[in-house]
Coordinates of C-alpha atoms in Angstrom, one line a residue:
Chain A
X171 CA 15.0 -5.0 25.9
X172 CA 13.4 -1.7 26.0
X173 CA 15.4 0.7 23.6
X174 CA 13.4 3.8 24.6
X175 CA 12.5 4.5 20.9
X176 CA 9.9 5.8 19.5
X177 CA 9.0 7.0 16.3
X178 CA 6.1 8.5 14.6
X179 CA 5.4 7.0 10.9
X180 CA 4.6 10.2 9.0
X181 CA 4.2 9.2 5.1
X182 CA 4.4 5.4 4.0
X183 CA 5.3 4.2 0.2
X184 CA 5.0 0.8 -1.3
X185 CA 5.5 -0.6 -4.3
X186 CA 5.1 -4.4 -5.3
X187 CA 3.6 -6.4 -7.7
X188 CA -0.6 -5.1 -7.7
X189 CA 0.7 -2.6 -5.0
X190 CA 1.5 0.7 -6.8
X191 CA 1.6 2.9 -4.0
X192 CA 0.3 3.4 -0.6
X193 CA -3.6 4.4 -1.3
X194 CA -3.7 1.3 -3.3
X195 CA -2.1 -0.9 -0.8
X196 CA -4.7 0.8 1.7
X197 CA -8.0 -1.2 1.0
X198 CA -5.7 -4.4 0.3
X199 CA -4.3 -4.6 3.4
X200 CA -7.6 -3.6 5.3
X201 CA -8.7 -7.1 3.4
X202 CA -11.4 -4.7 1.6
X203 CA -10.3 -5.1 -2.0
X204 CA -8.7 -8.9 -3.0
X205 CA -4.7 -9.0 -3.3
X206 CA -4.0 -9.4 -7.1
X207 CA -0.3 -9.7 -7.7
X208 CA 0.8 -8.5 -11.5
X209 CA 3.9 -8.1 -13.2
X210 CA 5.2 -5.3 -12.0
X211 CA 7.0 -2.6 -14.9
X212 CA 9.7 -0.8 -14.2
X213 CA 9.1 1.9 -11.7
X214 CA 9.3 5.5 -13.1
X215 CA 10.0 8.5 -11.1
X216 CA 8.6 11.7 -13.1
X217 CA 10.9 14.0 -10.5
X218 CA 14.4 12.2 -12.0
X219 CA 14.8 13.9 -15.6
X220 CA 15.1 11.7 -18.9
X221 CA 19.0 12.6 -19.6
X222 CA 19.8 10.9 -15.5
X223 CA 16.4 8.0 -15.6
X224 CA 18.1 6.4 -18.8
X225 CA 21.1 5.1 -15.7
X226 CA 18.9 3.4 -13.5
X227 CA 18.2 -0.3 -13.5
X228 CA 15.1 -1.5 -12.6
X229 CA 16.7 -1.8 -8.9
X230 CA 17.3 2.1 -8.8
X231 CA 14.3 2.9 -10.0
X232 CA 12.0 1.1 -7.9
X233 CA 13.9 2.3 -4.8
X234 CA 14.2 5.7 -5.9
X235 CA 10.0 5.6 -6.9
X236 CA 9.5 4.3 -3.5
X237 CA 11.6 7.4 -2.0
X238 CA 9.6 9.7 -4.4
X239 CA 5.8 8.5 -3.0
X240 CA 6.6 9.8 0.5
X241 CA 8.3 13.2 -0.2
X242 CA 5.8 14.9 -1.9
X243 CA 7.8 18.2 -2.8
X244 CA 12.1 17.8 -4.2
X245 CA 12.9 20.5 -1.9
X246 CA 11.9 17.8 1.3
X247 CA 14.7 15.7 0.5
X248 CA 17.4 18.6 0.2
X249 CA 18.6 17.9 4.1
X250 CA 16.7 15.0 5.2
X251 CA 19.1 11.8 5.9
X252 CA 18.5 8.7 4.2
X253 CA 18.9 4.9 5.4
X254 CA 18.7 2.4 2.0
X255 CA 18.2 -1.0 3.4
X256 CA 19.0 -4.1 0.9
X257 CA 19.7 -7.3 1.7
X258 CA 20.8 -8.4 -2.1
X259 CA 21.8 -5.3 -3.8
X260 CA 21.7 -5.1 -7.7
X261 CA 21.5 -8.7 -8.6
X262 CA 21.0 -7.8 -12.2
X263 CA 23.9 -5.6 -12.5
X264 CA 26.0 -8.2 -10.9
X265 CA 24.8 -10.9 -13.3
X266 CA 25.6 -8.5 -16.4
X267 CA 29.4 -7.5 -15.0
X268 CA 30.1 -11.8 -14.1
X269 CA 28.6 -12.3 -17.8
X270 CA 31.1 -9.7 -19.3
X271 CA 34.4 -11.0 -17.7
X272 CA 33.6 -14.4 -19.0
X273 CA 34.1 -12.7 -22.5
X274 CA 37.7 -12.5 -24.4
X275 CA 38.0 -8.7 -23.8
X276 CA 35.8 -8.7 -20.7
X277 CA 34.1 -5.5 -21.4
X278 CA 32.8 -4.7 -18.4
X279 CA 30.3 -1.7 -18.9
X280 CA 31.7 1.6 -16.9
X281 CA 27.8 1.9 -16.5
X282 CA 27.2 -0.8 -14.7
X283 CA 30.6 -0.8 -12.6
X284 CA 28.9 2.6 -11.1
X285 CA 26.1 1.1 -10.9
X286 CA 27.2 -2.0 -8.7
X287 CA 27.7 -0.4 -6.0
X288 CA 25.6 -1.1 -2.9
X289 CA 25.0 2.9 -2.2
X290 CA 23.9 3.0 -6.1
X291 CA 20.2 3.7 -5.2
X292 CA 21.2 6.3 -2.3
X293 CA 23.5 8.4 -4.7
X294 CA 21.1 8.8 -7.1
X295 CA 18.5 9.7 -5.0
X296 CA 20.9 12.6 -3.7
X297 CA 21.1 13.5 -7.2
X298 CA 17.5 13.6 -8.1
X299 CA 16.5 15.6 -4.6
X300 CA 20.2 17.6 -4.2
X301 CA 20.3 16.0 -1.2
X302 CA 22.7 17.3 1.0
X303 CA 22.4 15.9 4.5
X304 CA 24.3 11.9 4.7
X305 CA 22.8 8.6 3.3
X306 CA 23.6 5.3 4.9
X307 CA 22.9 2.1 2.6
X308 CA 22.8 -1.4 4.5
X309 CA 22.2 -4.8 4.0
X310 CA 21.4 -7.4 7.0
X311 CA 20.1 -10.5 4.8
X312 CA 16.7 -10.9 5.7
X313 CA 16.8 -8.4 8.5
X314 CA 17.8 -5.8 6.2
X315 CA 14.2 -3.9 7.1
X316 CA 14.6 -4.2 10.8
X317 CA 18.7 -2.9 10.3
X318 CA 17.1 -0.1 8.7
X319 CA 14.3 0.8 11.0
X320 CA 16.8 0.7 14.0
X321 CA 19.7 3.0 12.2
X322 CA 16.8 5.7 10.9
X323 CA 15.4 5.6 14.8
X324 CA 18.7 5.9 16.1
X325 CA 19.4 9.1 14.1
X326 CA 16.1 10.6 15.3
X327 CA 16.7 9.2 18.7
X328 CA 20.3 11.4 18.6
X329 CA 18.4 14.5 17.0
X330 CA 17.6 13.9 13.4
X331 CA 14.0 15.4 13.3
X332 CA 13.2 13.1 10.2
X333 CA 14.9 10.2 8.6
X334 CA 13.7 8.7 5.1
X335 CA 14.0 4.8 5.3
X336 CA 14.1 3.2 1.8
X337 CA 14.2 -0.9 2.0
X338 CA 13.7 -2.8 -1.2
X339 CA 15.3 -5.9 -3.1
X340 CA 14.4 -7.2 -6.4
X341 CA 14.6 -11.6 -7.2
X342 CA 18.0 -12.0 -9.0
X343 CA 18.3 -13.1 -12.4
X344 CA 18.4 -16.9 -13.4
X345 CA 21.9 -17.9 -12.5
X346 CA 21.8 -16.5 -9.3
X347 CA 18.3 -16.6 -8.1
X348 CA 18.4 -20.7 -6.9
X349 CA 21.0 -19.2 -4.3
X350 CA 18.6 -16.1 -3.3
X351 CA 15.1 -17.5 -4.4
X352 CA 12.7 -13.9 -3.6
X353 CA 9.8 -13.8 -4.9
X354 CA 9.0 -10.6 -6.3
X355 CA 10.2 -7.1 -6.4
X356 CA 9.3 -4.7 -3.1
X357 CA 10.1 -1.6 -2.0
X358 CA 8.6 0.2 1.4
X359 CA 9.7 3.5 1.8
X360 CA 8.9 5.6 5.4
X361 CA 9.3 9.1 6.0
X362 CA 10.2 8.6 9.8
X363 CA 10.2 11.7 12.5
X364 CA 10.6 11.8 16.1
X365 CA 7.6 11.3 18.4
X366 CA 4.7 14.0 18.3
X367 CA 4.9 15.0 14.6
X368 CA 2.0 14.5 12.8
X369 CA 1.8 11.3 10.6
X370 CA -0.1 7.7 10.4
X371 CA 0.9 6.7 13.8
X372 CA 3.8 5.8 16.4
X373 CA 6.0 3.1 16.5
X374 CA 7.8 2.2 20.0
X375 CA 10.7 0.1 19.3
X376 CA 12.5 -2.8 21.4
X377 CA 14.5 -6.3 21.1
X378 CA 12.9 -9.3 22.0
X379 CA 13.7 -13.0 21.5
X380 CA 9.9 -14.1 22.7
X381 CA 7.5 -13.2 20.4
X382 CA 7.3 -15.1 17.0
X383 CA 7.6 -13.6 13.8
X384 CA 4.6 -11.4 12.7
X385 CA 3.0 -12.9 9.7
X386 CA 0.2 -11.4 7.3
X387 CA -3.4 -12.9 6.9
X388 CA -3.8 -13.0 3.3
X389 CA -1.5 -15.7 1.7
X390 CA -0.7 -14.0 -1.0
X391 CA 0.6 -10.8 1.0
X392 CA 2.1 -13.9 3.6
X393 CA 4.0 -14.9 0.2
X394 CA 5.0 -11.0 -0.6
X395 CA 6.1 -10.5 3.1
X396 CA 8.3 -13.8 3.5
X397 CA 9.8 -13.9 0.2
X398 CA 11.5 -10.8 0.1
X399 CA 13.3 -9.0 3.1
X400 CA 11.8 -5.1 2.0
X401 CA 8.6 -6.8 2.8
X402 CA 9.1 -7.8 6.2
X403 CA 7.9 -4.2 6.8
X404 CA 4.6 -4.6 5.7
X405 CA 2.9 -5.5 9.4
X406 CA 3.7 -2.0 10.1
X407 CA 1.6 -0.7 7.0
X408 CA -1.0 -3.4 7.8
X409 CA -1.3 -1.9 11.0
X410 CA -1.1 1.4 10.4
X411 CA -3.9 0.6 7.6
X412 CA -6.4 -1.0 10.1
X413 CA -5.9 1.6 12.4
X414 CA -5.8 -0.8 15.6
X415 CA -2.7 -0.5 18.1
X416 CA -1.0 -3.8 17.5
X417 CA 2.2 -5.4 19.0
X418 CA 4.7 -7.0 15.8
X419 CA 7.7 -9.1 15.9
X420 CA 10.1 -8.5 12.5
X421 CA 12.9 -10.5 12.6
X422 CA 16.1 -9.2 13.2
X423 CA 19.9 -10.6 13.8
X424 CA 18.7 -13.9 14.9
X425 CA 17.4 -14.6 17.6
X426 CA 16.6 -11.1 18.1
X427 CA 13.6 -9.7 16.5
X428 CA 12.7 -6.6 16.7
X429 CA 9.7 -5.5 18.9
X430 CA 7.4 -3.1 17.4
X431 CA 4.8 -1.3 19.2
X432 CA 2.5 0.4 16.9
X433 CA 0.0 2.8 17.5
X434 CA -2.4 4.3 14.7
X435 CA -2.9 7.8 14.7
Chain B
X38 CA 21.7 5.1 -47.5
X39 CA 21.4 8.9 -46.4
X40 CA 19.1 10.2 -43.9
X41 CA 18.8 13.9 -43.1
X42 CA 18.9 14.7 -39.7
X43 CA 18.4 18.7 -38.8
X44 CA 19.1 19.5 -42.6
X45 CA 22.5 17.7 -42.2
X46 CA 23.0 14.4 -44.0
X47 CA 23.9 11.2 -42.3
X48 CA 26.3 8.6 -43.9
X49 CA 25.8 5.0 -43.1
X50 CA 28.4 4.4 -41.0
X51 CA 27.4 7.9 -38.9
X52 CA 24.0 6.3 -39.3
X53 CA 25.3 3.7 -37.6
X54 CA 27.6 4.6 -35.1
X55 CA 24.4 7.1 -34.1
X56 CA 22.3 3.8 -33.4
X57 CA 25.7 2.4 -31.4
X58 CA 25.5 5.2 -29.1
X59 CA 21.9 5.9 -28.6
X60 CA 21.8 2.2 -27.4
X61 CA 25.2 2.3 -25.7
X62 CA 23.9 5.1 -23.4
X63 CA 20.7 4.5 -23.3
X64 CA 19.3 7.6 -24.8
X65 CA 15.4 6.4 -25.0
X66 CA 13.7 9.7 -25.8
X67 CA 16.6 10.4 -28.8
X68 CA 15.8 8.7 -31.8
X69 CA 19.2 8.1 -33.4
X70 CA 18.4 9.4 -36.8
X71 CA 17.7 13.3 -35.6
X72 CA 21.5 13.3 -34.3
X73 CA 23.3 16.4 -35.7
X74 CA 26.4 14.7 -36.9
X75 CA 27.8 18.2 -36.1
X76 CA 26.4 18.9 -32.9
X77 CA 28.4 18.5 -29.7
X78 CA 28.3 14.9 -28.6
X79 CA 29.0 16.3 -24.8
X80 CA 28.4 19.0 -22.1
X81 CA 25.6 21.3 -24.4
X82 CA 25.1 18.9 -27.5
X83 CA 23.6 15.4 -26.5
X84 CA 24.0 16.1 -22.7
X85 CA 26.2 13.0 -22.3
X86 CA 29.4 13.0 -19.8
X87 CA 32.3 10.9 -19.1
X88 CA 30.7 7.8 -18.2
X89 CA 29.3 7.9 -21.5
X90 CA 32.2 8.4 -23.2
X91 CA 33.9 5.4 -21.4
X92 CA 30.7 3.8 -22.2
X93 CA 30.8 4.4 -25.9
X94 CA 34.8 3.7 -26.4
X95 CA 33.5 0.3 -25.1
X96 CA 30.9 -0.3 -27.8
X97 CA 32.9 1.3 -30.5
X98 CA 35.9 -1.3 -29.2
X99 CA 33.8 -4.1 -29.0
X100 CA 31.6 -3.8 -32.1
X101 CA 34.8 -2.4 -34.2
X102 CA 37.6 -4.3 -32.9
X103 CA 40.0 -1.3 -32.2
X104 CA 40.6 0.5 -28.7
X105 CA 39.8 3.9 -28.1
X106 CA 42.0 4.9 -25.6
X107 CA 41.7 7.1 -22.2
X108 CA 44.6 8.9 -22.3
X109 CA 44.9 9.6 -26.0
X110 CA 45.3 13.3 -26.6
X111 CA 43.4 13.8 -29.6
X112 CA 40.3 12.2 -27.6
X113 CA 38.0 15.6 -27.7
X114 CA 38.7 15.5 -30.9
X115 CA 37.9 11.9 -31.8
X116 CA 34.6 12.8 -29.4
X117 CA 33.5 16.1 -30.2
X118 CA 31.0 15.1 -32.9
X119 CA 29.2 12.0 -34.2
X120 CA 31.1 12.6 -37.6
X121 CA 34.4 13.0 -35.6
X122 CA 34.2 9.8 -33.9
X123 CA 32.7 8.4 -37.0
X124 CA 35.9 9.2 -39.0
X125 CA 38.3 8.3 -36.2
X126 CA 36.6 5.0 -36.6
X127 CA 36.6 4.2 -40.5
X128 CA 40.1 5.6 -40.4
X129 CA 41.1 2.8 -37.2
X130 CA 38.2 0.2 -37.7
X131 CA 39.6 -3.8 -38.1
X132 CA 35.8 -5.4 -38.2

């Protein structure tokens, strides 16, 4: 189903293990330089000042670093809407508050209460840049990239000139990782706009329920992309890397996928 | 033991209760002994804010075994320095 969307991608960010940003993820995903996956250290964002970084969990930061690698000035993010997409939300913050009611006094951390919250990452980010202009923060399980895709399009697509899309998850911690099992910490960030603004390329948007789900080459990217819902978005950056128009599938509220038509600037 | 922090000497329970909050609040870049046990621990001192302040009535609760309460009056009292709230909490302490 056509959806008369399109997009242009203007800025892309990345960060995953052996992915640091999105010139490094460049020659990786043009299958020029070997994947090497390693641990990845909590993100730091030089923009967010010492006194408000010492709040974020590992969660908040990567998101918020991800945010950071596609707006390369603060004053960029002073109006520009946001979409946060996250299927799992702060897993580790969740696993800390269960762990503390299980104690006599449950002392529950007013820190991490804040921080539970599924619009955590999105608030913060407003703080960092002053944002003013309205953040959304979603979660569609392992659509959560394709849920955010669609809302940032449909806010251009009803006038938003640009829309920052933020999607990233992190594995959960021991006792609830079996129930969620990711594989490694991701975040994609893209600085969206509507059609004809300058940028990496153009993305034309649709539902389907015929093509399969696009998968990645390498294995090891294959393993990024299915083991963690931020990094269903990486077939965009591969294309937009290899510079070759290319038609995608991501997967959506099944069956629907979502239909990507992408074409490198 | 006495340490000297800003020409101000520390007692070991400030000492202390300096460590409790730098690790309470997560204050990497503040090593705990060059808090001014004088110094404001909010707004202009430290920088820290109400979160904080519930944050460290938590660990001073929990590592002390008294309650610091919300609504007690005297509370910008008991938090305006590190040698306020280290009194309030030899004068109150059970543990």
């Amino acid at each position: 189903m056509s959806l008369g969307l399109q997009l242009s991608v203007r800025r892309c960010g990345l960060i995953a293990p052996g992915l640091a940003d999105w010139p490094a993820a460049v020659p990786v995903l043009l299958g020029r330089a070997p994947y090497q996956p390693a641990e990845l250290a909590k993100p730091v964002s030089e923009r967010v000042p010492p006194r408000e970084r010492r709040r974020h969990t590992f969660t908040i930061a990567l998101a918020l670093a991800a945010a950071h690698q596609v707006l390369a000035d603060p004053a960029e993010g002073a109006e520009l809407p946001a979409v946060f997409a996250c299927s799992g939300g702060d897993t580790d913050v969740i696993d800390r508050i269960c762990q503390a009611l299980t104690l006599p006094e449950r002392p529950v951390s007013p820190q991490q209460f804040l921080n539970s919250v599924h619009n955590a990452p999105a608030g913060y980010w407003s703080i960092a840049d002053q944002n003013q202009a309205t953040t959304q923060s979603l979660s569609a399980y392992d659509a959560s990239f394709a849920a955010g895709l669609l809302e940032a399009g449909a806010q251009i697509a009803a006038g938003a000139p640009e829309v920052l899309l933020v999607a990233y998850d992190v594995p959960a911690p021991a006792p609830i990782w079996p129930f969620r099992p990711l594989h490694a910490p991701c975040a994609v960030a893209l600085l969206l706009g509507a059609a004809g603004l300058p940028g990496l390329g153009e993305l034309r948007v649709a539902l389907t329920r015929d093509l399969p789900e696009t998968r990645l080459t390498d294995p090891e990217l294959e393993r990024l992309r299915a083991g963690n819902p931020a990094a269903r978005g990486l077939p965009i950056l591969a294309a937009l890397a290899q510079g070759r128009p290319a038609v995608l599938a991501l997967p959506y509220l099944a069956p629907a996928m979502l239909r990507l038509e992408v074409a490198p600037a | 033991m006495i340490r000297i922090a800003e020409g101000r000497a520390l007692t070991e329970l400030e000492s202390e209760v300096a460590s409790l909050i730098v690790e309470a609040v997560n204050l990497e870049d503040v090593p705990a002994d060059t808090i001014d046990p004088e110094a404001p621990l909010f707004r202009e001192g430290l920088g820290l804010d109400s979160i904080d302040a519930l944050e460290i009535a938590l660990a001073v609760s929990t590592t002390y075994g008294f309650e610091l309460r919300s609504d007690d009056a005297n509370n910008h009292k008991i938090f305006a320095s590190l040698r306020s709230l280290s009194a309030h909490i030899a004068a109150h302490r059970v543990k």
